[in-house]
Short mmCIF file of C-alpha atoms in Angstrom, two decimals:
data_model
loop_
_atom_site.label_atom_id
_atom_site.label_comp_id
_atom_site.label_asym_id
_atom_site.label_seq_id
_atom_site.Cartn_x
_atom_site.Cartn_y
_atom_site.Cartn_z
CA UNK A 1 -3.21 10.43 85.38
CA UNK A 2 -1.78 10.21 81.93
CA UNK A 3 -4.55 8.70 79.39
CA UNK A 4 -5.30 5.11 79.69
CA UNK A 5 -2.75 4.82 82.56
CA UNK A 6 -4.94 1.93 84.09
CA UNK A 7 -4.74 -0.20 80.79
CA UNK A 8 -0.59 0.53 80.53
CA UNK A 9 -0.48 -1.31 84.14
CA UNK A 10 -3.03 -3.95 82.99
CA UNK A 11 -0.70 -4.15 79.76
CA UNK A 12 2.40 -4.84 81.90
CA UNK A 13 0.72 -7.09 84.21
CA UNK A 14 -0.34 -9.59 82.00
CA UNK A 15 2.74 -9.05 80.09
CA UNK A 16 4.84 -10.49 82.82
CA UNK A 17 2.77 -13.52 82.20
CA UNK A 18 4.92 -16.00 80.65
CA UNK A 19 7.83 -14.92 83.23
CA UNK A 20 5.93 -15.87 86.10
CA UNK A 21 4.57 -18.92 84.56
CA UNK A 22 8.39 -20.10 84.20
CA UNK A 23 8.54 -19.28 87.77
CA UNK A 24 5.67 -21.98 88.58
CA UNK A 25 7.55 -24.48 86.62
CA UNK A 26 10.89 -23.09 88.08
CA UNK A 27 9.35 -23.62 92.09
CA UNK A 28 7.91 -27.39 91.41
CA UNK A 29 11.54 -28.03 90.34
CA UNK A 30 13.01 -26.78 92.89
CA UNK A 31 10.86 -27.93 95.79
CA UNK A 32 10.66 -31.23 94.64
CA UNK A 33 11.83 -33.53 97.19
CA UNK A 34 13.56 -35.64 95.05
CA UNK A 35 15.32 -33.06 93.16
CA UNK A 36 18.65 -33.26 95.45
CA UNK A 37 19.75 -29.87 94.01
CA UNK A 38 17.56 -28.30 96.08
CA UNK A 39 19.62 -28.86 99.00
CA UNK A 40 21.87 -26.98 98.14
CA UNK A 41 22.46 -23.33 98.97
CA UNK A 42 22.67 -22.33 95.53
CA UNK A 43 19.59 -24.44 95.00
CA UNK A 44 18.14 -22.43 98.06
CA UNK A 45 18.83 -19.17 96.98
CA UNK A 46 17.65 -19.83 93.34
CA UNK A 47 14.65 -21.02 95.24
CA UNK A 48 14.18 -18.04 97.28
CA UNK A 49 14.96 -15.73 93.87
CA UNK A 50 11.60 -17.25 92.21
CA UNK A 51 9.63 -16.95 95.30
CA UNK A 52 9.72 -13.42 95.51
CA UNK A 53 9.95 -12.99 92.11
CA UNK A 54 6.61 -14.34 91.84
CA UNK A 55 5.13 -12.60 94.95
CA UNK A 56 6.49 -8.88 93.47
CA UNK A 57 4.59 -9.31 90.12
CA UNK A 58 1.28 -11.58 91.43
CA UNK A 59 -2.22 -10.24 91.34
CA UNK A 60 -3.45 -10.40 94.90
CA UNK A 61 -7.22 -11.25 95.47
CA UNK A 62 -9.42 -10.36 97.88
CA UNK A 63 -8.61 -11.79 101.33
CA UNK A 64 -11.11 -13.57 103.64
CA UNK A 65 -11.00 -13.25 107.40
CA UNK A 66 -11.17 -17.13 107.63
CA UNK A 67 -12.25 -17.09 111.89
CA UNK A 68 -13.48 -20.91 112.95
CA UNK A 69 -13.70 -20.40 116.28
CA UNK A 70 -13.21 -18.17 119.37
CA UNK A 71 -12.99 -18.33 123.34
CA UNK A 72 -16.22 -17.08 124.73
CA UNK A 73 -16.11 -17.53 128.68
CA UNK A 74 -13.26 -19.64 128.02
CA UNK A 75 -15.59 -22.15 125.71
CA UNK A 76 -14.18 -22.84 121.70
CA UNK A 77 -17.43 -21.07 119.97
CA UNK A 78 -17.51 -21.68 116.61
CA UNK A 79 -17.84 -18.98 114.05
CA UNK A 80 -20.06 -18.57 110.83
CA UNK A 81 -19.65 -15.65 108.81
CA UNK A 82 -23.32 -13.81 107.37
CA UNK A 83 -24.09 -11.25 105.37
CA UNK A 84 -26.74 -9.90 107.28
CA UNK A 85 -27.36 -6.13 105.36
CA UNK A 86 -26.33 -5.41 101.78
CA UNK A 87 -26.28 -2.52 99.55
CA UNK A 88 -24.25 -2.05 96.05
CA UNK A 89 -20.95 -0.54 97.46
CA UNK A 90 -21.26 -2.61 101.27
CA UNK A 91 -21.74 -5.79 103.00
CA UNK A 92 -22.29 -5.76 106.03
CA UNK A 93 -20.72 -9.11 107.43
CA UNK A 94 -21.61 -10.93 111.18
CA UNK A 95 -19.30 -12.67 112.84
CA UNK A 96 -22.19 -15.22 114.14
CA UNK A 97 -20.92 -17.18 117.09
CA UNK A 98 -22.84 -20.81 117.49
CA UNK A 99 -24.06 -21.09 120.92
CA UNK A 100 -25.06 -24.45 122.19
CA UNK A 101 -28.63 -24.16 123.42
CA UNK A 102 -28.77 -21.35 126.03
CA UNK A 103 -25.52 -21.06 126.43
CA UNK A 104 -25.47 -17.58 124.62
CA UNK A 105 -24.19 -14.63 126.83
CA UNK A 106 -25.92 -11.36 126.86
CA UNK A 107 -23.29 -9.40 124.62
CA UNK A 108 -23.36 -5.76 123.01
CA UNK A 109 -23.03 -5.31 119.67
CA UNK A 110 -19.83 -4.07 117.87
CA UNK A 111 -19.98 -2.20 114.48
CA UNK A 112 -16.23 -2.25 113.34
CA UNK A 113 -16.16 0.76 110.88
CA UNK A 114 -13.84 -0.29 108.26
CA UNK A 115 -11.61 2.27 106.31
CA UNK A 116 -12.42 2.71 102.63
CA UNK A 117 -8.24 3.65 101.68
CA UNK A 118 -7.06 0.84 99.15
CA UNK A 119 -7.01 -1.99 101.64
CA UNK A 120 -9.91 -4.46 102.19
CA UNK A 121 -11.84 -4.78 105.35
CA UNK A 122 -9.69 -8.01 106.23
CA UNK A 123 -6.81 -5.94 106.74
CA UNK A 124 -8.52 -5.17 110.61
CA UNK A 125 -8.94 -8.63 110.99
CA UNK A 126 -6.70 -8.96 114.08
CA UNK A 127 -9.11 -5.64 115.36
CA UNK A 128 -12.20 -8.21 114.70
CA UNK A 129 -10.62 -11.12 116.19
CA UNK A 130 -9.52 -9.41 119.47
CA UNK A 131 -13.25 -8.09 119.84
CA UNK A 132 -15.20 -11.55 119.14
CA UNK A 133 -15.05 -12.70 122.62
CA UNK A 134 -16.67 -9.51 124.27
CA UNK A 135 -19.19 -8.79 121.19
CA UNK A 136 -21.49 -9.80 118.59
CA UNK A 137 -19.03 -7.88 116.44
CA UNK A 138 -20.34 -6.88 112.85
CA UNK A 139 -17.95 -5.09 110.13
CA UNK A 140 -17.94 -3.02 106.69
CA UNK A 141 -16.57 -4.79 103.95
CA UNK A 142 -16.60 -2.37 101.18
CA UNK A 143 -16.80 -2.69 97.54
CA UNK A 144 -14.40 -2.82 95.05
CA UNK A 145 -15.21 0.62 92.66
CA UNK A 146 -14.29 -1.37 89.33
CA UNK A 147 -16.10 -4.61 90.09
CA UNK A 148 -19.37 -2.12 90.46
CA UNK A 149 -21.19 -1.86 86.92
CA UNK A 150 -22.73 1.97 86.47
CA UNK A 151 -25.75 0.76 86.60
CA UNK A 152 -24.78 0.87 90.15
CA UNK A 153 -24.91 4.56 90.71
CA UNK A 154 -22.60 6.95 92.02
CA UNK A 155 -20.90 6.42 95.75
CA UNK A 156 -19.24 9.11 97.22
CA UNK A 157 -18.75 10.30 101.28
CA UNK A 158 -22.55 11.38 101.80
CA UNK A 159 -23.41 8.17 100.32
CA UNK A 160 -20.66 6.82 102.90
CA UNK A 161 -22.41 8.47 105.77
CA UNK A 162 -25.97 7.04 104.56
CA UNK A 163 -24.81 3.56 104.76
CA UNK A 164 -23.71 4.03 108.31
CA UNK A 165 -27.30 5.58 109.11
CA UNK A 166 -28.62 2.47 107.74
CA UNK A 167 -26.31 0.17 108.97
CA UNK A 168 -26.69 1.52 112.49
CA UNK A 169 -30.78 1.26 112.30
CA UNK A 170 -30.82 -1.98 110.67
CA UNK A 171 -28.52 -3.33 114.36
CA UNK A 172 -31.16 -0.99 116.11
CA UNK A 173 -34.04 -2.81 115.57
CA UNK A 174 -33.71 -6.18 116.46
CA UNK A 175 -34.68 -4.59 119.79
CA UNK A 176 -33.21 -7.24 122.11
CA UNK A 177 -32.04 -4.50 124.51
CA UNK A 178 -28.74 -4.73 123.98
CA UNK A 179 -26.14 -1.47 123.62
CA UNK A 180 -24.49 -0.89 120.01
CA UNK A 181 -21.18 0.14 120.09
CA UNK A 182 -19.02 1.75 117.05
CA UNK A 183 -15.70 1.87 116.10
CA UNK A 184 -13.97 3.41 113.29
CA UNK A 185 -10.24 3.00 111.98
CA UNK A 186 -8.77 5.57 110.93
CA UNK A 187 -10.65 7.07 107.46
CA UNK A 188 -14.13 6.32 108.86
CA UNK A 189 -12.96 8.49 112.06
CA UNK A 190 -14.72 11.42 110.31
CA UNK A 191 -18.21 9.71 108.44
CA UNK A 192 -18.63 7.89 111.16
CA UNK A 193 -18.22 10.97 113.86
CA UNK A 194 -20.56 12.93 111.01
CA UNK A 195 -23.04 9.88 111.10
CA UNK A 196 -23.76 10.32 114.75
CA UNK A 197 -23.93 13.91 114.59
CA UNK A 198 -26.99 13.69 112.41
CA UNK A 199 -28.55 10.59 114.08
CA UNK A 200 -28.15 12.94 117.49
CA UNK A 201 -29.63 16.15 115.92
CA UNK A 202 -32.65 14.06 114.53
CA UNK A 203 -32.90 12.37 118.43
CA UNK A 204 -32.78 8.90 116.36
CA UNK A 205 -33.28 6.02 118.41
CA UNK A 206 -31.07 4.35 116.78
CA UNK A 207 -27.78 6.68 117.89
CA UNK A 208 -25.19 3.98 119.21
CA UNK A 209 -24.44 4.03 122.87
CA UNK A 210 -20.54 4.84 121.93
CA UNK A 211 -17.90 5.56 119.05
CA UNK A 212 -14.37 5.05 118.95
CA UNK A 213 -12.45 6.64 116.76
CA UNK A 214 -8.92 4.99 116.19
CA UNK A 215 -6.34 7.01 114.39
CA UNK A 216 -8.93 8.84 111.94
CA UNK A 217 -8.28 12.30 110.95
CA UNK A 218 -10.51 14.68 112.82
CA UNK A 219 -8.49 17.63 112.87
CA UNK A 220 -5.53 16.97 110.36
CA UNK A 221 -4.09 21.04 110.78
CA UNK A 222 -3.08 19.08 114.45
CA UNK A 223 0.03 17.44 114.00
CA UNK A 224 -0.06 17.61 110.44
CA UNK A 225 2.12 14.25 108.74
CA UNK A 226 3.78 13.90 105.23
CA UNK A 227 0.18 12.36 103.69
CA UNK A 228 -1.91 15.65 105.50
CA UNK A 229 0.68 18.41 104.14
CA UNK A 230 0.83 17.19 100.85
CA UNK A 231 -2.97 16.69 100.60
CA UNK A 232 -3.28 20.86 101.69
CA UNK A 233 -0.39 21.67 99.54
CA UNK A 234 -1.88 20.15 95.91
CA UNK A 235 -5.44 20.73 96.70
CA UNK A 236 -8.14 18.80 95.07
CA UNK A 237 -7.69 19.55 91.36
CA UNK A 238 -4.12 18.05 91.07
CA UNK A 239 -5.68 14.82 92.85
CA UNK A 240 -8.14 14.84 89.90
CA UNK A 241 -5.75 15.38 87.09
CA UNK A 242 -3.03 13.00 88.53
CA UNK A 243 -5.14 9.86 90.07
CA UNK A 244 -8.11 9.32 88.60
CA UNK A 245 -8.27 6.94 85.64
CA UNK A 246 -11.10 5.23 84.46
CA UNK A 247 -11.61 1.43 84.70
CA UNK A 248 -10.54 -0.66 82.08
CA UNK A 249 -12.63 -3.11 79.94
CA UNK A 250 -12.52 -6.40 81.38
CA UNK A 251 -13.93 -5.64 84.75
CA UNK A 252 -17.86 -5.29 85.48
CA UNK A 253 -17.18 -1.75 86.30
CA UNK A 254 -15.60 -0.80 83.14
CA UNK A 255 -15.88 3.15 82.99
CA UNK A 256 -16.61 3.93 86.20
CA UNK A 257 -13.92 6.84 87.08
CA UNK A 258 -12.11 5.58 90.30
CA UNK A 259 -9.10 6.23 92.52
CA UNK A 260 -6.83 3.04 91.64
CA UNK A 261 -5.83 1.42 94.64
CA UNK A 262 -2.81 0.51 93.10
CA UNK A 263 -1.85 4.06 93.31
CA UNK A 264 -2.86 3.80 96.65
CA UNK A 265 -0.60 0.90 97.55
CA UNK A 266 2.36 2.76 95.36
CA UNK A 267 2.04 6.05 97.83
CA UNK A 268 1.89 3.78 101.30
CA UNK A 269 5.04 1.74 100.28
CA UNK A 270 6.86 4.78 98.95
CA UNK A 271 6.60 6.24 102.49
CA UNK A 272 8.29 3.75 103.84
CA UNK A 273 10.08 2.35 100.59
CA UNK A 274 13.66 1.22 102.92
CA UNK A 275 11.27 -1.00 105.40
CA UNK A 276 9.53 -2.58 102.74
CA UNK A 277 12.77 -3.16 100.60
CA UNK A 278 13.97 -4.70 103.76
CA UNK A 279 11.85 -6.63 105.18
CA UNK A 280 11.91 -8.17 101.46
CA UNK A 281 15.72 -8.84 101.79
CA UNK A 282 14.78 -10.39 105.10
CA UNK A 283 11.98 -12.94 103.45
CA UNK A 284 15.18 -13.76 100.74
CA UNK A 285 17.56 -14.62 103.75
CA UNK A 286 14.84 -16.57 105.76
CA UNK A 287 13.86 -18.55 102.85
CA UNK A 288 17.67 -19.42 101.73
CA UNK A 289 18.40 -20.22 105.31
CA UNK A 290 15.20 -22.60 106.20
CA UNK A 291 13.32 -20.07 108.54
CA UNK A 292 10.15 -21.11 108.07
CA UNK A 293 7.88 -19.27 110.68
CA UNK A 294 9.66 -16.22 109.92
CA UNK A 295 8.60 -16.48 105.84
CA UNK A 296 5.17 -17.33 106.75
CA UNK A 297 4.56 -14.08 109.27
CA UNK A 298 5.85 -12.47 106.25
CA UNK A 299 3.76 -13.79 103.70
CA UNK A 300 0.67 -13.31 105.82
CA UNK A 301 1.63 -9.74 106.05
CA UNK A 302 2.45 -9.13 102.55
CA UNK A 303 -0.80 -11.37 101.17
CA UNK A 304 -2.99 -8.95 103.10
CA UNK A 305 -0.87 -5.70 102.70
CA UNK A 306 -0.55 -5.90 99.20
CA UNK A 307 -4.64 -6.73 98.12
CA UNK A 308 -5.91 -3.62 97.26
CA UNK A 309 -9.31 -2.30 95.84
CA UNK A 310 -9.98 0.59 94.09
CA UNK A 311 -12.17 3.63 94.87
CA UNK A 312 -15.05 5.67 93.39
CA UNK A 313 -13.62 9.03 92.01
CA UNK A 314 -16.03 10.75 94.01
CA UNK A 315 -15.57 9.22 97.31
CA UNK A 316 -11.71 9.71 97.01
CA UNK A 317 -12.30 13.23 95.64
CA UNK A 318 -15.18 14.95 98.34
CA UNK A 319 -13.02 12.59 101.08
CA UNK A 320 -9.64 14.48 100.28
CA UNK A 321 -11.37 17.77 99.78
CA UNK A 322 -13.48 17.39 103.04
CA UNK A 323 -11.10 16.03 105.51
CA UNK A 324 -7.57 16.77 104.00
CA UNK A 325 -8.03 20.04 101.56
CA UNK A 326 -10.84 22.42 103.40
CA UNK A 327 -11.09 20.26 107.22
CA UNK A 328 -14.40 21.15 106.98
CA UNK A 329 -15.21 19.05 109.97
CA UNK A 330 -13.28 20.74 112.73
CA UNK A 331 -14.03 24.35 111.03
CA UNK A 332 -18.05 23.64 111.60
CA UNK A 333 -18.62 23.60 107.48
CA UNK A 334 -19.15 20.37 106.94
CA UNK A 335 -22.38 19.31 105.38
CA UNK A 336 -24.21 16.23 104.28
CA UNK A 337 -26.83 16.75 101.53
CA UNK A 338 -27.10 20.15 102.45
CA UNK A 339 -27.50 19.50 106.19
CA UNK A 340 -24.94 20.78 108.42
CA UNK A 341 -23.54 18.22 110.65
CA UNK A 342 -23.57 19.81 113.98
CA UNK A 343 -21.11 18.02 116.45
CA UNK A 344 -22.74 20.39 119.41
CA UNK A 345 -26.17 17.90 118.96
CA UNK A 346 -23.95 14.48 120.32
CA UNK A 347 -25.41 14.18 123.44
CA UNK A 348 -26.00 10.12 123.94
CA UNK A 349 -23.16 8.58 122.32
CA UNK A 350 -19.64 8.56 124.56
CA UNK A 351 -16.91 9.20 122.86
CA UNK A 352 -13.33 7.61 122.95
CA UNK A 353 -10.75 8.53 121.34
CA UNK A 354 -7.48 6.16 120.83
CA UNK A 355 -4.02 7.24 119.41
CA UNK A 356 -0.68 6.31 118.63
CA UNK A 357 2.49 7.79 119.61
CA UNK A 358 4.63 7.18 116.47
CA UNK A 359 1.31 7.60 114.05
CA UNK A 360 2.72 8.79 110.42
CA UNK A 361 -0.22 9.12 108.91
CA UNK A 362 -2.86 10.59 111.44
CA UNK A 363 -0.82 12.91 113.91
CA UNK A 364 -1.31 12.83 117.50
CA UNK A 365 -3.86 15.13 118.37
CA UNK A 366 -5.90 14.88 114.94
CA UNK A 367 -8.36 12.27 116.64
CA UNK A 368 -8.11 14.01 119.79
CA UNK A 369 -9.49 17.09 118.53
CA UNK A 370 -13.25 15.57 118.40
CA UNK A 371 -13.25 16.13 122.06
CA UNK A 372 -13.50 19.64 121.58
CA UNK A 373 -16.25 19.37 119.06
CA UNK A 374 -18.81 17.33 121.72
CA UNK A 375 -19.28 20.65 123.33
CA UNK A 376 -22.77 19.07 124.63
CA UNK A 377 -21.52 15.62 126.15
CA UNK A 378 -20.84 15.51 129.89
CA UNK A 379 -16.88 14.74 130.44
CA UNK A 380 -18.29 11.67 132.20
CA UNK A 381 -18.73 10.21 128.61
CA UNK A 382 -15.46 11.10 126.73
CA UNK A 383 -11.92 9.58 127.77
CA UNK A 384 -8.76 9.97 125.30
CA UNK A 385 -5.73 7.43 125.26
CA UNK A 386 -2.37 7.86 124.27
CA UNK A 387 -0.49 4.44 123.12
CA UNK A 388 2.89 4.71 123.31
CA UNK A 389 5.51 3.12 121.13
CA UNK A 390 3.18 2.30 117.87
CA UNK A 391 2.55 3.73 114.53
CA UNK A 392 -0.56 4.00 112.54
CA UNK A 393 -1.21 0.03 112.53
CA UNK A 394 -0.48 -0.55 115.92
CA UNK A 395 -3.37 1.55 116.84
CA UNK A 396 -5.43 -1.13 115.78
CA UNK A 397 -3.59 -4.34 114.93
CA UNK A 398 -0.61 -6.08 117.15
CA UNK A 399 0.35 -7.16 120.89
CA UNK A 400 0.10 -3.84 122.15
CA UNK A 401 -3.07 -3.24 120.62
CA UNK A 402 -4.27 -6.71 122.48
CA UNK A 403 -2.85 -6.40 125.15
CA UNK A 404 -3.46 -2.51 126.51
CA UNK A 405 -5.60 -0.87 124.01
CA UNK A 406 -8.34 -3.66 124.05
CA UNK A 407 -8.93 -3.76 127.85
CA UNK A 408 -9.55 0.39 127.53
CA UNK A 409 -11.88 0.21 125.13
CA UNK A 410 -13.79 -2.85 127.01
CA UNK A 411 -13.41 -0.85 130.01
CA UNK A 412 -14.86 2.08 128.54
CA UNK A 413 -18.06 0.67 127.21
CA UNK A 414 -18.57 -1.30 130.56
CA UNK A 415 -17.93 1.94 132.67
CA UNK A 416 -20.64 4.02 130.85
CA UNK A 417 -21.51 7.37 131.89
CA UNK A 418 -19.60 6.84 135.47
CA UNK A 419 -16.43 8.33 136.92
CA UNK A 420 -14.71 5.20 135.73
CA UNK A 421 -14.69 6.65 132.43
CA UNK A 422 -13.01 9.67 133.70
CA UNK A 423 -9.99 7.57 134.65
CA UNK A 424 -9.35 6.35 131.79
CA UNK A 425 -8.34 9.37 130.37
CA UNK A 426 -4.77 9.88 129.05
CA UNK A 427 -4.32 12.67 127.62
#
């Protein structure tokens, strides 16, 4: 990135300032009830103009996942959100369900593996939600890179794979009997995979029962997309010279080199610049023409699609290099502090393995491929699915999601090592 890139869009942020105050003042005119002007459809589209004017140039926060309640055994259950394990770059948050007396089922636990790619954990909270019936569901809310100080330290993929190690013997210990189960979404397809590798070639008792990987990029020379081709083409010095930038004063991590997640958020839209542009020009229209649930499903959207964090340089760097650049992984190279991670040592954990068919950014076949890997683990205790008709957030987020890829994966944990889990492959 060109020199002090991060303070030029810090500069033009706070530039826009007094515009989108006049935009404030602009809205509680034109909202006003007793303004009649706003009845009218010029009043509606000068209405709608401001809206989105202020929504293209805000600085969205950090979401929250905001659950109250859920239907356990058809019972409202009340939720309270803990932090319940804690280190500088990840919470680890429980989605504690309040039991009346001994009402509390016997229920495995769920690690939701959250992907560290711009987006905060809240962006799977429809994955959560669809879960907190079944499971006492846990999930990884990483850190924002430039609200770490460097008195933090360094965080970069073997520190990724640490925290997972940790995270899955700190649920191992309460030793209440029950099963852990993991899932990962898409990035954490590969630390997560490399986390049980190395829990199984230690014989750790703390190895989850399962993992499944949703949409991560195993194997991206499968099916390679847009994002894996241009990732092989540039290799990882252009990603150095062209998207790091070092945090600005202002923030607590001032000088930490990170991967903006701005940047980020500029790369995903650009993919798919005519949707977003669109569905945009759809908000204006709904707004001028009184639509009111279809605004909302698009500001809920856009609030969460648009909060983004940034990441540690070397995270984003070994990650791209890794997974993207060398596919270590799938070639048998990978290592983790000098350890090899040996995919022929998973022997415990089953495996499943969930994909979409219109993925753009992790081709079909590129989560598939850590079938092949588990040499060692029976076929009993490895099933594949195919989803049809849904791209990359569909895998994990949606009514097809809910409605056919939640029952596999609940069928797949409850079917164990049997032939049940055999059927359920799609391949």
């Amino acid at each position: 990135m060109p020199p002090f890139a991060y303070e030029l869009h810090e500069i033009s942020h706070f530039a826009l300032a007094p515009a989108r105050a006049m935009t404030d003042f602009a809205q509680l005119w034109l909202k006003s009830p007793a303004n009649p002007f706003s009845y009218t459809h010029v009043g509606k589209k000068m209405m709608a103009t401001v809206e989105l004017f202020e929504r293209l140039t805000r600085r969205y926060g950090k979401p929250g996942f905001g659950f109250e309640a859920t239907l356990v055994g058809g019972k409202p259950t009340p939720i309270v959100e803990r932090v319940v394990w804690e280190r500088p770059f990840c919470r680890l948050i429980r989605f504690e369900r309040q039991f009346d007396g001994g009402d509390a089922p016997q229920q495995a636990k769920l690690l939701i593996v959250a992907p560290l790619s711009g987006h905060y954990a809240t962006l799977l909270r429809g994955t959560v939600e669809a879960f907190l019936p079944f499971y006492d569901v846990y999930v990884t809310d990483w850190a924002d890179a430039k609200t770490q100080p460097l008195s933090a330290g360094r965080f970069d993929l073997d520190d990724y794979i640490d925290y997972l190690v940790g995270v899955c013997g700190h649920l191992s210990k309460t030793h209440d009997g029950l099963d852990l189960h993991t899932l990962g979404v898409c990035q954490p397809a590969v630390p997560l995979f490399a986390a049980v590798a190395l829990m199984e070639a230690e014989d750790s008792p703390h190895s989850p029962a399962s993992m499944t990987l949703m949409g991560g990029p195993i194997d991206t020379r499968r099916s390679p997309t847009k994002v894996n081709k241009l990732a092989e083409e540039r290799g990882c010095d252009w990603f150095k010279q062209h998207c790091i930038s070092a945090v600005p004063l202002g923030y607590r991590g001032a000088g930490r080199e990170v991967y903006p997640g701005f940047l980020q958020l500029a790369g995903f839209m650009g993919m798919n610049l005519d949707r977003h542009v669109n569905a945009h020009l759809e908000l204006f229209n709904h707004l001028v023409e009184g639509d009111g649930d279809s605004a909302e499903k698009h500001r809920e959207f856009y609030d969460e699609y648009l909060s983004v964090l940034d990441l540690t340089a070397e995270f984003y760097l070994q990650t791209v290099d890794t997974v993207f650049v060398r596919h270590r992984l799938p070639r048998g190279e990978m290592t983790h502090r000098g350890v090899k991670v040996n995919p022929a040592a998973i022997r415990r954990t089953a495996l499943l393995t969930v994909e979409g068919e219109n993925d753009d950014i992790s081709g079909v076949g590129q989560t598939l491929a850590a079938h092949d890997l588990c040499v060692n683990l029976p076929d009993s205790m490895k099933a594949n699915y195919l989803q049809e008709k849904v791209g990359h957030y569909g895998v994990f987020n949606g009514s097809r999601f809910r409605n056919q890829i939640v029952p596999r994966v609940l069928d797949f944990h409850a079917a164990g090592d049997t032939a049940a889990a055999r059927m359920l492959s799609v391949v």
